[in-house]
Amino acid sequence: MSSILMNQAGGSSWDKLEWRRRLETFGQDDGPVVASGRRGEVDSICNLGELTDQGRETTLDLGRRLRHLYVDRLEFMPKLIGDADMIYLRATPIPRALESVQQSFWGMYPSSARTMDFPTPTIITRTPADETLFPNDGNCRRFSQLSRAFAQRTADRWNETSEMEYLNKLIGKWMPPGSRVAIDAHPRLSGVMDTINSTLAHPKDTRLPAEFYDPKGREIIEKIEVEEWFSGYTENKEYRALGIGALLGDVVSRMVGNVEGNGNDGLLEVGGDDEKLGVGRGGERGIKFAMSGCHDTTLAAMMASLGTLEGDNFRWPPYTSHIALELFRKNDVYPNRSGLEKSTPAVFKTRPGKSEPQGEGAWSSLIGRLLGKSSAQPQTPVGIARKPMAELSTNEREKLDGFYVRLRFNDKPLVVPGCKVAGNHLEGDESFCTLAAFKSIVDKFTPEDWKQGCASNLDKPVFPSKPDPAGV
């Protein structure tokens, strides 16, 4: 492993320390012993929350698949890059999420696809209190209240059923003494499911007894757990807003910012020289591709909130799943082209296409903010990226004409219910939702102030008084 260390006081000189890590744990007599792997390995054993070698392999392969699609087949991204400032990278504070985005980026742009003078890429992270890249019940009181209520409702529905009785006969003998298999047992049913899925993703010498892999038992567990964790998104707008609305609102605002060409697509966050914000170090003036290392609960929450976690998709996302949110523009938006042109992907990722500057005013304002203000000061949004559709003028709405959004889950296109309406999609293909329609749908559950929402309504009912369907 490696760490960056200060060589001189004041931070004028830094160096790298290579070191090996060993995990210590309790021995049989409660004394300290070194933890070991299944073959006796003692160095670089994974800690909780870290990516296993199998996980590194699958996320590296995901990056290679993204390169094959967006670089080799579509020729959308360049084969060789001199910096990564056209790419927005972000991860949650969980180590495996950061390691996943690093491995995927490495697969998409290995050393052979980067120039010799390639500068350090930027990866955006947030403090846990500000994190919206996963449903943050640990730092959002109202969302925690909502999620616990929906989990309890699921427990009340399923704990005394024939399905749960089947699970108890199947695997109940491995539960702690005096405990039955139940949604709210210890371990919780979701923990049992996680253990089953993680062992299936790794070599056979990690496996549990055969009963845990019974097809009927696994189907029951998955059905119950998808309901426990994600039914709130399909039924409750407040649940959507606090659980995933801030993230989807950011995705949409970056798409709109790219359309406007004013830097609101994430460019300001990743560009600039060290200790400065600015345009890309290679002169980039827009983000072409974004990739975020997140979690299964992020992906399913997005799908449920957009009304697409149903039918064959009513499943718990497998390991190394991804959602691509792609922005396209109709070629007649910019003359001398025909059909649709790819303008944005995601892993979950977002990559808006090139759009022409909307006049000198936007860029002169952007450059003025970059050069005239301290980087420690918050950036003031410009343009329409964060404005709800209902507040846009006719001229502002027209800026979105000719742009379309498509969602793909593990390479399978998804159709958002609200996009099926006539005029809300590309003629002949409902999976291409107009940017205006997609923004209107997401606007409905994008919080104006996420932290305020997390501290509000704590004395209010948790279940909606009337149906509040998702994706419309």
PDB file of C-alpha atoms in Angstrom, residues 158-168 216 220:
ATOM      1  CA  TRP A 158     -44.034 -10.910   5.592  1.00  0.00           C
ATOM      2  CA  ASN A 159     -42.769 -12.201   8.943  1.00  0.00           C
ATOM      3  CA  GLU A 160     -45.763 -14.474   9.578  1.00  0.00           C
ATOM      4  CA  THR A 161     -46.278 -15.856   6.071  1.00  0.00           C
ATOM      5  CA  SER A 162     -45.816 -19.228   4.414  1.00  0.00           C
ATOM      6  CA  GLU A 163     -42.836 -17.782   2.522  1.00  0.00           C
ATOM      7  CA  MET A 164     -41.044 -16.910   5.759  1.00  0.00           C
ATOM      8  CA  GLU A 165     -41.905 -20.301   7.184  1.00  0.00           C
ATOM      9  CA  TYR A 166     -40.265 -21.887   4.137  1.00  0.00           C
ATOM     10  CA  LEU A 167     -37.104 -19.893   4.802  1.00  0.00           C
ATOM     11  CA  ASN A 168     -37.068 -20.960   8.464  1.00  0.00           C
ATOM     12  CA  LYS A 216     -36.946 -20.776  -4.341  1.00  0.00           C
ATOM     13  CA  ILE A 220     -38.383 -15.222  -1.793  1.00  0.00           C
TER      14      ILE A 220
END
